[in-house]
Coordinates of C-alpha atoms and ligand atoms in Angstrom, one line a residue:
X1 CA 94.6 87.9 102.8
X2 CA 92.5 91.8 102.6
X3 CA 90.8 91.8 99.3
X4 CA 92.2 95.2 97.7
X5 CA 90.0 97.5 96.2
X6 CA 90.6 96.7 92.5
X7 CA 89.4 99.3 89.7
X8 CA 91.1 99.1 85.8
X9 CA 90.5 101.0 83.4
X10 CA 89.9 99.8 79.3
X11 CA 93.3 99.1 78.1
X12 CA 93.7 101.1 74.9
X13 CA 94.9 100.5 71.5
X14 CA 98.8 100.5 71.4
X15 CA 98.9 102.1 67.5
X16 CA 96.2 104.8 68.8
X17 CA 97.8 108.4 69.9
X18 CA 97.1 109.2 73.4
X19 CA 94.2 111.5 73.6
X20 CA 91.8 113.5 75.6
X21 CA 89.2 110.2 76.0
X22 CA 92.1 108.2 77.3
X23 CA 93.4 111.0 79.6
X24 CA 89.9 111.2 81.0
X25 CA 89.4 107.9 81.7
X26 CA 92.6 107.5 83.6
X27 CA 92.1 110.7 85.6
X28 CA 88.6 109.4 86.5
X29 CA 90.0 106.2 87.5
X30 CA 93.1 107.8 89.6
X31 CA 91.0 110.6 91.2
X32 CA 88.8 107.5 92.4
X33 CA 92.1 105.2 93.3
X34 CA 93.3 108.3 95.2
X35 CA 90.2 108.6 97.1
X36 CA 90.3 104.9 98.4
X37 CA 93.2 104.7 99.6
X38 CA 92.8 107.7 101.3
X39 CA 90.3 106.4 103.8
X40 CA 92.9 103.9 104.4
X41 CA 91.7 100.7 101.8
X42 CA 94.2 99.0 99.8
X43 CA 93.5 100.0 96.3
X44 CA 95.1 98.2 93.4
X45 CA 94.8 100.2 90.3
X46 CA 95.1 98.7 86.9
X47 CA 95.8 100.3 83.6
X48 CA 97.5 99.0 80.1
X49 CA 97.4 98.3 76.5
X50 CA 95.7 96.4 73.9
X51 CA 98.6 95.1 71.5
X52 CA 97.3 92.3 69.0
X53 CA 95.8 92.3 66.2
X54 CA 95.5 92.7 62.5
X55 CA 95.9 96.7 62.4
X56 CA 99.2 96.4 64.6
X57 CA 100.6 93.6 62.6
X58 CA 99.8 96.0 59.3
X59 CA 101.4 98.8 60.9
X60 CA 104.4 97.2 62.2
X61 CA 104.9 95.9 58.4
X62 CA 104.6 98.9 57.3
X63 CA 107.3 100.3 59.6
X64 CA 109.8 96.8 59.1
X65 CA 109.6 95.7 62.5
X66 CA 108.1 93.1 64.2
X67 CA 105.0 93.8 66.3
X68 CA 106.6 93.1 69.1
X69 CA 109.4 95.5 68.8
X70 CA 106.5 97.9 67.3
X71 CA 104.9 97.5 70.1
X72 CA 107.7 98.0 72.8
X73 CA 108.2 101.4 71.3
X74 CA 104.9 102.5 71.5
X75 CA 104.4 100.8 74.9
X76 CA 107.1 103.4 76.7
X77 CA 104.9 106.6 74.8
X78 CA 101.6 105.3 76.5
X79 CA 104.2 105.0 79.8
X80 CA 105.3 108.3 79.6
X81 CA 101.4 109.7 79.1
X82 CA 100.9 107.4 82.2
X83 CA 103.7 109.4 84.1
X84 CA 102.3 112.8 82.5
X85 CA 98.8 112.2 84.0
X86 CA 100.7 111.4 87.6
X87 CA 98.5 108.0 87.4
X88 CA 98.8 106.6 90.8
X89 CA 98.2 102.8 89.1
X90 CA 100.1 100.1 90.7
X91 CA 100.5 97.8 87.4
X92 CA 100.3 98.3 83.6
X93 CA 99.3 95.0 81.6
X94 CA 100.3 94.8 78.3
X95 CA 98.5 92.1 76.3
X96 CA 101.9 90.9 74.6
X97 CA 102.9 90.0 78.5
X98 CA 104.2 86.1 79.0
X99 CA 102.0 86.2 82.0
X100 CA 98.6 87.5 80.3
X101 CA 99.2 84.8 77.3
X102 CA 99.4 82.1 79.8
X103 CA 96.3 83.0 81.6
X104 CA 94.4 83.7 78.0
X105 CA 95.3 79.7 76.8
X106 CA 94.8 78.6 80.4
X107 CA 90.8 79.7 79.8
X108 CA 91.0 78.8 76.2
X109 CA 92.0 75.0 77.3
X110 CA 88.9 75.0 79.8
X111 CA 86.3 76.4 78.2
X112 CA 87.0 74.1 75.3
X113 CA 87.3 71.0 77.5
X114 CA 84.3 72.3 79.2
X115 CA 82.5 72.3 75.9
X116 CA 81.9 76.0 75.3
X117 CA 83.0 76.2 72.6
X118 CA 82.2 74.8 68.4
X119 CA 84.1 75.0 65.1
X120 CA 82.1 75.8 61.9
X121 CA 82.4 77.7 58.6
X122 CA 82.0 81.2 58.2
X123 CA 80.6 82.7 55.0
X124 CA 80.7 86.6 54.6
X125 CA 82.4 89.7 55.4
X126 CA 84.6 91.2 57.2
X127 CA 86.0 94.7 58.0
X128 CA 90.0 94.8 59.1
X129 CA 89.6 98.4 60.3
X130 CA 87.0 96.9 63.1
X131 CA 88.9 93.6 63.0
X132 CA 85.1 92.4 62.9
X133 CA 82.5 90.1 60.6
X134 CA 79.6 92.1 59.5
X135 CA 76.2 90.4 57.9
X136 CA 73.8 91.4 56.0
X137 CA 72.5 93.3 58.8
X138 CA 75.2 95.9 58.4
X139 CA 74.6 97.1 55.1
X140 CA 73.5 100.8 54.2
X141 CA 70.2 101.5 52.3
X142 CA 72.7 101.6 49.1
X143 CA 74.2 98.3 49.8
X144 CA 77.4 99.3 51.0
X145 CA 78.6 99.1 54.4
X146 CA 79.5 102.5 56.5
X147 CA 82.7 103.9 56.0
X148 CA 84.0 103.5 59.5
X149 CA 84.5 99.3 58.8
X150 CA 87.0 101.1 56.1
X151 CA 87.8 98.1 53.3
X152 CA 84.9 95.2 54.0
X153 CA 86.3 92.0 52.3
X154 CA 84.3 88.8 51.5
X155 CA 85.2 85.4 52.9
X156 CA 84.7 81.9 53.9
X157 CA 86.7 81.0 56.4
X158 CA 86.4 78.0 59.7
X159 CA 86.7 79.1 62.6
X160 CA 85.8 78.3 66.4
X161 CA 83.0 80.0 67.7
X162 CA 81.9 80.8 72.0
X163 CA 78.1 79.5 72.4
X164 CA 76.5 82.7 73.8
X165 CA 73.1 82.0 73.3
X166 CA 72.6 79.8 76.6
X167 CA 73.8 82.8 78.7
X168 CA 71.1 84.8 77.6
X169 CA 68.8 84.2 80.1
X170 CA 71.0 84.2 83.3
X171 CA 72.6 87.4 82.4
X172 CA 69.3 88.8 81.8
X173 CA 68.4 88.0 85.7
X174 CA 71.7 89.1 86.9
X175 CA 71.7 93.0 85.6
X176 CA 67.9 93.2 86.5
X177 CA 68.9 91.4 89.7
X178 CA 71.7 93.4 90.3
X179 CA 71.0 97.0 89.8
X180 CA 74.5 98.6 90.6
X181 CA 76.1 96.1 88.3
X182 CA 75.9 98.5 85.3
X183 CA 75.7 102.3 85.6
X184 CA 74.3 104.9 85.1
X185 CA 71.0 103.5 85.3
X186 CA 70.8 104.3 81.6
X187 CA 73.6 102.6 79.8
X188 CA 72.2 99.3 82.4
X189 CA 68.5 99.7 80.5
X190 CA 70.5 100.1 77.2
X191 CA 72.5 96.6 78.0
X192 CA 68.6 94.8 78.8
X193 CA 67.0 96.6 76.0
X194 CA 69.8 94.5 73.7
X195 CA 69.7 91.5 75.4
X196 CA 65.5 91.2 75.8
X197 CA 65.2 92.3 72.1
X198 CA 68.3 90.3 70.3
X199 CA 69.1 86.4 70.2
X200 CA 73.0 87.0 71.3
X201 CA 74.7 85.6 68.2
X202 CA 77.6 83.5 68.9
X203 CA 81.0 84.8 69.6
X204 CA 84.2 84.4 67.0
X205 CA 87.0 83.5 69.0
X206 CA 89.6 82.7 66.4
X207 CA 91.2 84.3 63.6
X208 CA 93.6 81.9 61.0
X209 CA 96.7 82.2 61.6
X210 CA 97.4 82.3 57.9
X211 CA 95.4 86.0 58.0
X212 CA 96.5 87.2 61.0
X213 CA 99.8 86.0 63.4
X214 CA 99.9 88.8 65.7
X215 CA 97.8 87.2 68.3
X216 CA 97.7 84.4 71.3
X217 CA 98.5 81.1 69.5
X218 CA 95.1 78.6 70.4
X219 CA 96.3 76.0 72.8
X220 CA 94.5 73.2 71.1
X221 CA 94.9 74.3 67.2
X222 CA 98.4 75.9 66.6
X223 CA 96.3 76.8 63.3
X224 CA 94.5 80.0 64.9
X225 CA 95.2 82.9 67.2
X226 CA 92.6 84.2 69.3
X227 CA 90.0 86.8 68.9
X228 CA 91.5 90.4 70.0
X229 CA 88.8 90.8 72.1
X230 CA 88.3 87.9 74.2
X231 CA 92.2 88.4 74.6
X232 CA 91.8 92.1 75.9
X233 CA 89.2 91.6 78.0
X234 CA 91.2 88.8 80.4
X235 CA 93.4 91.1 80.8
X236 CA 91.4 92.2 84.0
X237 CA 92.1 88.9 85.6
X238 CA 95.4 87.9 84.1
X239 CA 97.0 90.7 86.4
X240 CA 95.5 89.1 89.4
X241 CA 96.6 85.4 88.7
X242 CA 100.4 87.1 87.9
X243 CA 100.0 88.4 91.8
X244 CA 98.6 84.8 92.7
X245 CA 94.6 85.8 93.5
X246 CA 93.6 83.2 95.2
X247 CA 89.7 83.0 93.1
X248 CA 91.3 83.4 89.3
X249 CA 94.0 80.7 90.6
X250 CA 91.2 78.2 91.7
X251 CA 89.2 78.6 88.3
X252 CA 92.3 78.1 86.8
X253 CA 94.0 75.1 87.9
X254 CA 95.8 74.1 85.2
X255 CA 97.3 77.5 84.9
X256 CA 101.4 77.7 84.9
X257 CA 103.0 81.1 85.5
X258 CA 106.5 80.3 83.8
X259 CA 107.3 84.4 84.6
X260 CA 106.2 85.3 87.9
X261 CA 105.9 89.0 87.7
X262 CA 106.3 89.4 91.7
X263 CA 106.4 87.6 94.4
X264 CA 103.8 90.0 96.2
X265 CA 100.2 87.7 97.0
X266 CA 97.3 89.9 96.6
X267 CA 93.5 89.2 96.5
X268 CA 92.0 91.4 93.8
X269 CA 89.1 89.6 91.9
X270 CA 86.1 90.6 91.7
X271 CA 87.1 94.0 90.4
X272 CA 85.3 96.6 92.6
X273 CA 85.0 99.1 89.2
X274 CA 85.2 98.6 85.7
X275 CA 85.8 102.1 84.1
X276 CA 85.1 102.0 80.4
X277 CA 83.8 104.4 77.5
X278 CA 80.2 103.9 76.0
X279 CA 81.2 102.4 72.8
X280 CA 82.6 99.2 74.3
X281 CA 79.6 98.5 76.7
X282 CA 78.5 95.3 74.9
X283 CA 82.2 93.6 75.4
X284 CA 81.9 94.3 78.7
X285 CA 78.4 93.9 80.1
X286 CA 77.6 90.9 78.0
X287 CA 80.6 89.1 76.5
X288 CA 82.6 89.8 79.2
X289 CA 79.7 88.5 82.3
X290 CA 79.5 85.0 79.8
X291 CA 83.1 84.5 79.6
X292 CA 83.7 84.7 83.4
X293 CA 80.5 82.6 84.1
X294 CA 82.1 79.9 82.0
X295 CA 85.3 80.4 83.6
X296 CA 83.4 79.9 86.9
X297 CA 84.2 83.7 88.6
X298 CA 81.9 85.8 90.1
X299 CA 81.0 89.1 88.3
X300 CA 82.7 92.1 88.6
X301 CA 80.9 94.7 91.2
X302 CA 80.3 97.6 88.4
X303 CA 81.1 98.3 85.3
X304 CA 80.5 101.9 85.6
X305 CA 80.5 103.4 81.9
X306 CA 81.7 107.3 80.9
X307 CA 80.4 109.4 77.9
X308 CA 82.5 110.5 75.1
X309 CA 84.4 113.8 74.7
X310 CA 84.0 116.4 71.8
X311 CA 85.5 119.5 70.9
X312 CA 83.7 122.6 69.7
X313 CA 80.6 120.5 69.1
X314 CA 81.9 118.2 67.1
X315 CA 83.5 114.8 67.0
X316 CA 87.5 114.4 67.9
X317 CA 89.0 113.3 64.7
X318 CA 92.7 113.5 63.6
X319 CA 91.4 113.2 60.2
X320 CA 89.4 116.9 60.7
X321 CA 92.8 118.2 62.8
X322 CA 89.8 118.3 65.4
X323 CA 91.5 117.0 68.5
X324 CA 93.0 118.3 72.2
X325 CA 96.9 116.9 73.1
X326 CA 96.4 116.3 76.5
X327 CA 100.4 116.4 76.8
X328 CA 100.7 120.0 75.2
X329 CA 97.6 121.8 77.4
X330 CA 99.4 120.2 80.8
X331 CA 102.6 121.8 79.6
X332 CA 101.1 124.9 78.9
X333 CA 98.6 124.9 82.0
X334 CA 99.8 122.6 83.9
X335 CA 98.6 119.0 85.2
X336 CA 96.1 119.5 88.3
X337 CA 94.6 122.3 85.9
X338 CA 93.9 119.5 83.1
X339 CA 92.9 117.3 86.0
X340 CA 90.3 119.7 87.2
X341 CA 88.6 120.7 83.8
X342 CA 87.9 117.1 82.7
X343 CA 86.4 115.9 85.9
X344 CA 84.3 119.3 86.4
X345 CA 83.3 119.9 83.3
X346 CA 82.1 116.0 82.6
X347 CA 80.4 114.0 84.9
X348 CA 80.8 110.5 84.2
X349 CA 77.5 109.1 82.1
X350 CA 76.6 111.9 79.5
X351 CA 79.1 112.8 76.7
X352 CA 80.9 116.2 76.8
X353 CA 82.4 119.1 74.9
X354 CA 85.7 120.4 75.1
X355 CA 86.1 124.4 74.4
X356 CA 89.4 125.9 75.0
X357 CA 87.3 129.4 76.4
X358 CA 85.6 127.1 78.8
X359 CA 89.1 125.4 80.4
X360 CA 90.4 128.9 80.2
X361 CA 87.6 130.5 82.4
X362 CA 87.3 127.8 84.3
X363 CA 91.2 127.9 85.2
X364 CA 90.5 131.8 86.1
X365 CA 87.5 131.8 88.0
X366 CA 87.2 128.5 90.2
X367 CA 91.2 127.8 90.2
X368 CA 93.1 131.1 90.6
X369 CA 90.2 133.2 91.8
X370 CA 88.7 130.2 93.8
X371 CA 90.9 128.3 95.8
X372 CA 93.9 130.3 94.9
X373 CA 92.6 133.2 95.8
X374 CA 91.1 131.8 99.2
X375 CA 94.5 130.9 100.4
X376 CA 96.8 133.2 99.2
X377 CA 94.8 136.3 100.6
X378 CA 94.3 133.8 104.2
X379 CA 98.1 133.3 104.3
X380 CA 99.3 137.1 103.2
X381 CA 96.7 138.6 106.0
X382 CA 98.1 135.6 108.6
X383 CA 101.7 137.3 107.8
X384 CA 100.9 140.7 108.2
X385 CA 98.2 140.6 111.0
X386 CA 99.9 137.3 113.4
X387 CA 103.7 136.8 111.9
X388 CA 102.3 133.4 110.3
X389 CA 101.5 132.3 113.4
X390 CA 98.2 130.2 113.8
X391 CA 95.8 132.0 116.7
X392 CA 93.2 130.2 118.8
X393 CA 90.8 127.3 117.2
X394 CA 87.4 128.8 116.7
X395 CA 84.2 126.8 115.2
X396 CA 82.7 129.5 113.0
X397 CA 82.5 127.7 109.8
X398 CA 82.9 124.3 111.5
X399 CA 79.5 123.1 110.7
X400 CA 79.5 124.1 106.9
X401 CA 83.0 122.6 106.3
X402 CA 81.8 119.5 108.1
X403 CA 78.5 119.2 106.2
X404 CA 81.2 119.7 103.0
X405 CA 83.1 116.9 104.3
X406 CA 80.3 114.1 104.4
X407 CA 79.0 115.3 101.0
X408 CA 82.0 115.0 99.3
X409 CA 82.8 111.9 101.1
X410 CA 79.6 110.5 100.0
X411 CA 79.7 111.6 96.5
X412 CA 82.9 110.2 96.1
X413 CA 82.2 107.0 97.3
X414 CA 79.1 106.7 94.7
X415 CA 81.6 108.0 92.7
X416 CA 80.1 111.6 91.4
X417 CA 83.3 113.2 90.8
X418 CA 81.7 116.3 89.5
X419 CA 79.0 116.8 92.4
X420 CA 82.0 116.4 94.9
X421 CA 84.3 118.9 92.9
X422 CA 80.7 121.3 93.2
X423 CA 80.5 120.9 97.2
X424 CA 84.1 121.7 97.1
X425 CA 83.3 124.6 95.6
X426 CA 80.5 125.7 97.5
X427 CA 83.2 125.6 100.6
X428 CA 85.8 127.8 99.0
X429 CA 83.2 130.1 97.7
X430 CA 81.5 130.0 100.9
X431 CA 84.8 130.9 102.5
X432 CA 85.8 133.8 100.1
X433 CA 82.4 135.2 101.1
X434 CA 83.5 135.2 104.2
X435 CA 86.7 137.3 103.9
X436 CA 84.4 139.2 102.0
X437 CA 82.0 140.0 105.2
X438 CA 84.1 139.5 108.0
X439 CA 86.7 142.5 106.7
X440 CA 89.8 140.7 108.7
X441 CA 91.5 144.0 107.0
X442 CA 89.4 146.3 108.3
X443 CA 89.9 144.0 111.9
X444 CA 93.4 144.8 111.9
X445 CA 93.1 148.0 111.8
X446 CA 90.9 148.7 115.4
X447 CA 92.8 147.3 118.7
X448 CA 89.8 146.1 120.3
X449 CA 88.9 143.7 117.3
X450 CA 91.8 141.3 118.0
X451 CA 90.5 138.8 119.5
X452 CA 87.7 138.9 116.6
X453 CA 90.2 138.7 113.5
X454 CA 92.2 135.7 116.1
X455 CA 88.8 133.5 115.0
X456 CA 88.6 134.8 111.4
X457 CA 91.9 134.1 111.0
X458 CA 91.8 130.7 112.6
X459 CA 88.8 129.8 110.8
X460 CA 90.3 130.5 107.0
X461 CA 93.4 128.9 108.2
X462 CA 91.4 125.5 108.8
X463 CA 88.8 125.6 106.2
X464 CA 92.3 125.4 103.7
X465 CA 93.7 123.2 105.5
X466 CA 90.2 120.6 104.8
X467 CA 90.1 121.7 101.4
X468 CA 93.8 120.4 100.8
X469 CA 92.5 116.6 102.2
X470 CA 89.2 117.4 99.8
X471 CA 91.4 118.4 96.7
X472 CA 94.0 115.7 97.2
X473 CA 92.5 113.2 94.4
X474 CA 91.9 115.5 92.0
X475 CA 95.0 117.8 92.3
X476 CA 97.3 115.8 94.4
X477 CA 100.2 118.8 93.6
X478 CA 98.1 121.8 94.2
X479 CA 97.3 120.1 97.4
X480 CA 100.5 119.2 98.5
X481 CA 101.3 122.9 98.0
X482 CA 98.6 123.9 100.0
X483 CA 100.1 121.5 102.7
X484 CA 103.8 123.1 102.1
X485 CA 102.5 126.4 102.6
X486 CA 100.6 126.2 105.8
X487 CA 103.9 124.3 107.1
X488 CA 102.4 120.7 107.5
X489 CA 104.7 118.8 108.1
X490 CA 102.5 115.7 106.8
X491 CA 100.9 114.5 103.2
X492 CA 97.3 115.7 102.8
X493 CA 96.5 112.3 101.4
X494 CA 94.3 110.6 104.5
X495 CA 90.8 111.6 104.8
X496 CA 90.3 111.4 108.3
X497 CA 92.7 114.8 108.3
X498 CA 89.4 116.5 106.9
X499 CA 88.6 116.7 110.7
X500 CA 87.8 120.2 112.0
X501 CA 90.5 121.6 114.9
X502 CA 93.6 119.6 113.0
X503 CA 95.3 122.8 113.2
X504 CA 96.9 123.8 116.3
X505 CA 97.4 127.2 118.1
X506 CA 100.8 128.2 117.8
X507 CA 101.7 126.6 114.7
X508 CA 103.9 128.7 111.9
X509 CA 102.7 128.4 108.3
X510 CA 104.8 129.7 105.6
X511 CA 104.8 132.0 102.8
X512 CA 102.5 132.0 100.4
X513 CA 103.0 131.4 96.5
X514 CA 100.0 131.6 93.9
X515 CA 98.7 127.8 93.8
X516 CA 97.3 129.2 89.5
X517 CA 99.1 131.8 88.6
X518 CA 96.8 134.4 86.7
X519 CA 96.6 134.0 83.0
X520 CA 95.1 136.5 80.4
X521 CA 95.6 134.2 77.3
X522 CA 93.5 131.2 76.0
X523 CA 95.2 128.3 75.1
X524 CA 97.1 128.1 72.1
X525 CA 96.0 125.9 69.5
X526 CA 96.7 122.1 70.1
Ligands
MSP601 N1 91.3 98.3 73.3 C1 89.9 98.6 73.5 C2 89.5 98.4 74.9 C3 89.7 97.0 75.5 S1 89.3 96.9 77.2 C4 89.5 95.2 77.5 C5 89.6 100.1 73.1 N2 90.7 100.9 73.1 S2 90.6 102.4 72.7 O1 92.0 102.9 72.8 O2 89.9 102.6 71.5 O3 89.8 103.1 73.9 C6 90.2 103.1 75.2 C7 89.1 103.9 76.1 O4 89.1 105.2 75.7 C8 87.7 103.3 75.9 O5 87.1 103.2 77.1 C9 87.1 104.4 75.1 O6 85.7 104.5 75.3 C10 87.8 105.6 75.6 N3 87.7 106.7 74.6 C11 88.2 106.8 73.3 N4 87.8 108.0 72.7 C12 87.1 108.7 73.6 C13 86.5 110.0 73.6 N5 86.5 110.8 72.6 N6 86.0 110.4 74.8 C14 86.0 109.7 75.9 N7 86.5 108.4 75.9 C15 86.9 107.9 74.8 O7 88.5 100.4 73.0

């Protein structure tokens, strides 16, 4: 059995609204996914949702259903968003899922068999918004803990704890051993800074039942559920064991899938890319490394770590009114539009700002203007100058397109989505320039320059053609369109396409249609 390519991304919060951060990190993800399997790998792409916990148990309360049924509501909104973004995933875990429980106690039974774990008395405090313990530590100046733990409550309370401080060392060795493991390079010094600097405390893996229920019941204690986290987090292999991966079903020997989600084998772990905000770094660099030693499974490849988005300078916040609805700027702009702002604008590492002027200009001067522009005025002169009708291959911009190819191939594989969407923008630009110098209008008018706007022609023809296998990921509509319109008869989503000469003499494109039509409006408030 092929190992797939396997990527996820974090699975969010079910009570959370779907946002700009989520949207980014699932385009990131799919633009990536896309790319894969475009040179031809199996790609298995994994997104989902977080559903225990205290804050979903409240909230469901609150609304007189039971989490579950809570959940299943919200579940089909974070679908639909799913849908809205064209994600190109191939499952969605939710963490209320027969099959993840199953895989979540199957750990729990080993690791406590195996020793990992201790039970002892926990005196202190703890915040339900964070659904976390805070110590002394955490207190301000003042006293007083900072208002983002919201109500901090004192308590004793025995619980079972994960020894961490064992792993220390290892882990140390791996990320230092392992450079790629963590990246950028600076969110991989941040995770050694912690661990060289800090004893890891020991991990919390319970909560009483009699505090919170909505949770995975603890195999061996019906008296506790377990920690959200260390929940969440298996969700990365839980998917795997549902599709019968051969490593996770070796670790786990003792594991029984009463609701086999598919009958389809497939070899997925180690994940090839974790994609995950900044802010939950630590789960995954260090608890999440120490829970699959213990388990006895090799490390994922990279956990590869985004910044966070603002707007206007300042922090999203639905408390402020400070926040972007993904859904209502694709409905107004459309989806590949979205798509392209939040992967040009923000490469993945360093946090971001959203302006609605910026995604405006940016629509107008690299979408409609840029590769709009490029083929619209290469198909309209193709009708008026050849009756659609594609002239002799000529290799004048050959070379550049080909250098654009390997770059973007490169850059794609590292993955630097932003660089790759630049080199595909040096092309188009490149090849607007040329429209510009080469005057195919002015050609058409002189007899004895026919065979001279043949090769222009040829060469704009082509050079869209490339950029539609180049755009695919990121805009996998616009680029279909692009495909319609210069009558290909196949998808542009295979890589290899992006081979100069694909476009044969004789062929009839058809009429053109504006890919982004122009807009002289901003976007209206969201
Ligand atoms: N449920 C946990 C993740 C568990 S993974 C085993 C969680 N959920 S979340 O809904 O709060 O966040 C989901 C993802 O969205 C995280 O990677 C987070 O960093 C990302 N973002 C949330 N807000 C964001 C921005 N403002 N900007 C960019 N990404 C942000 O954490």
């Amino acid at each position: 059995m092929k190992k797939c390519f396997y990527l996820t991304t974090a699975i969010d919060y079910v009570n959370g609204q779907p946002h700009l951060g989520h949207a980014y990190e699932k385009v990131v993800s799919d633009v990536i996914a896309r790319f894969r399997r475009s040179l031809g790998q199996e790609v298995f792409f994994l997104t989902g949702l977080d559903e225990h916990g205290q804050k979903v148990q409240l909230a469901a309360l609150a609304e007189g259903k039971t989490p579950q049924d809570y959940c299943d509501l919200l579940a089909g909104d974070w679908q639909r968003f799913a849908g809205e973004l064209d994600l190109s995933h191939q499952d969605f875990v939710r963490t209320s899922q027969l099959r993840h429980r199953a895989v979540v106690q199957a750990i729990l039974t080993k690791l406590q068999n195996e020793g990992h774990f201790y039970r002892a008395e926990y005196r202190g405090f703890y915040s339900t918004r964070q659904e976390t313990f805070l110590t002394e530590k955490d207190r301000l100046p003042d006293g007083t803990f900072d208002a983002i733990y919201g109500d901090v409550t004192e308590l004793v309370e025995d619980n079972y704890y994960f020894n961490l401080r064992d792993h220390q060392k290892w882990l140390i060795e791996y990320i230092e051993n392992n450079p790629d493991f963590i990246a950028p390079n600076y969110r991989r010094n941040e995770v050694l800074g912690f661990l060289k600097n800090n004893e890891l405390e020991n991990l919390c893996i319970t909560r009483p039942i009699s505090r919170l229920g909505w949770g995975i019941p603890l195999p061996f204690n019906p008296g506790y559920v377990t920690y959200v986290w260390f929940d969440a987090l298996v969700n990365y292999i839980s998917v795997p064991a549902s599709y019968g991966d051969p490593s996770v079903m070796a670790a786990l020997p003792g594991l029984k899938l009463d609701e086999p989600t598919t009958n389809q084998s497939l070899s997925l772990w180690p994940a090839d890319l974790h994609i995950i905000g900044k802010d939950i770094l630590k789960f995954h660099a260090v608890y999440w490394p120490i829970m699959l030693k213990a388990i006895g499974l090799p490390l994922p490849k990279q956990i590869l770590v985004h910044g966070w988005w603002q707007k206007d300078g300042e922090k999203i916040s639905k408390s402020t009114g400070n926040i972007i609805d993904p859904v209502a700027v694709i409905k107004e702009w459309g989806l590949d539009a979205f798509r392209y702002y939040v992967t040009r604008e923000l490469g993945i590492g360093p946090d971001g700002n959203w302006t609605d002027a910026g995604f405006a200009s940016r629509y107008t001067s690299e979408l409609a203007n840029g590769i709009g522009n490029l083929l619209n005025r290469s198909l309209v002169m193709l009708r008026s100058y050849r009756q659609k009708i594609i002239p002799a291959r000529h290799d004048e911009l050959a070379s550049e397109t080909e250098r654009t190819v390997t770059k973007v191939r490169q850059q794609l594989l590292e993955p630097d989505l932003q660089g790759a969407l630049l080199t595909i923008s040096g092309l188009i630009n490149h090849a607007n320039k040329y429209i510009d110098q080469t005057a195919p209008f002015k050609l058409a008018k002189d007899p004895t320059q026919s065979q001279r706007l043949d090769e222009v022609l040829y060469n704009l023809m082509e050079v869209c053609r490339i950029l539609g296998v180049l755009l695919w990921p990121f805009l996998p509509s616009t680029a279909d369109k692009i495909f319609k319109q210069l009558g290909m008869v196949n998808a542009p989503d295979d890589f290899n396409l992006a081979t100069w000469g694909g476009i044969s003499q004789g062929h009839v494109t058809n009429d053109p249609a504006p890919l982004f039509p122009r807009r002289d409006t901003v976007p209206t408030k969201t």
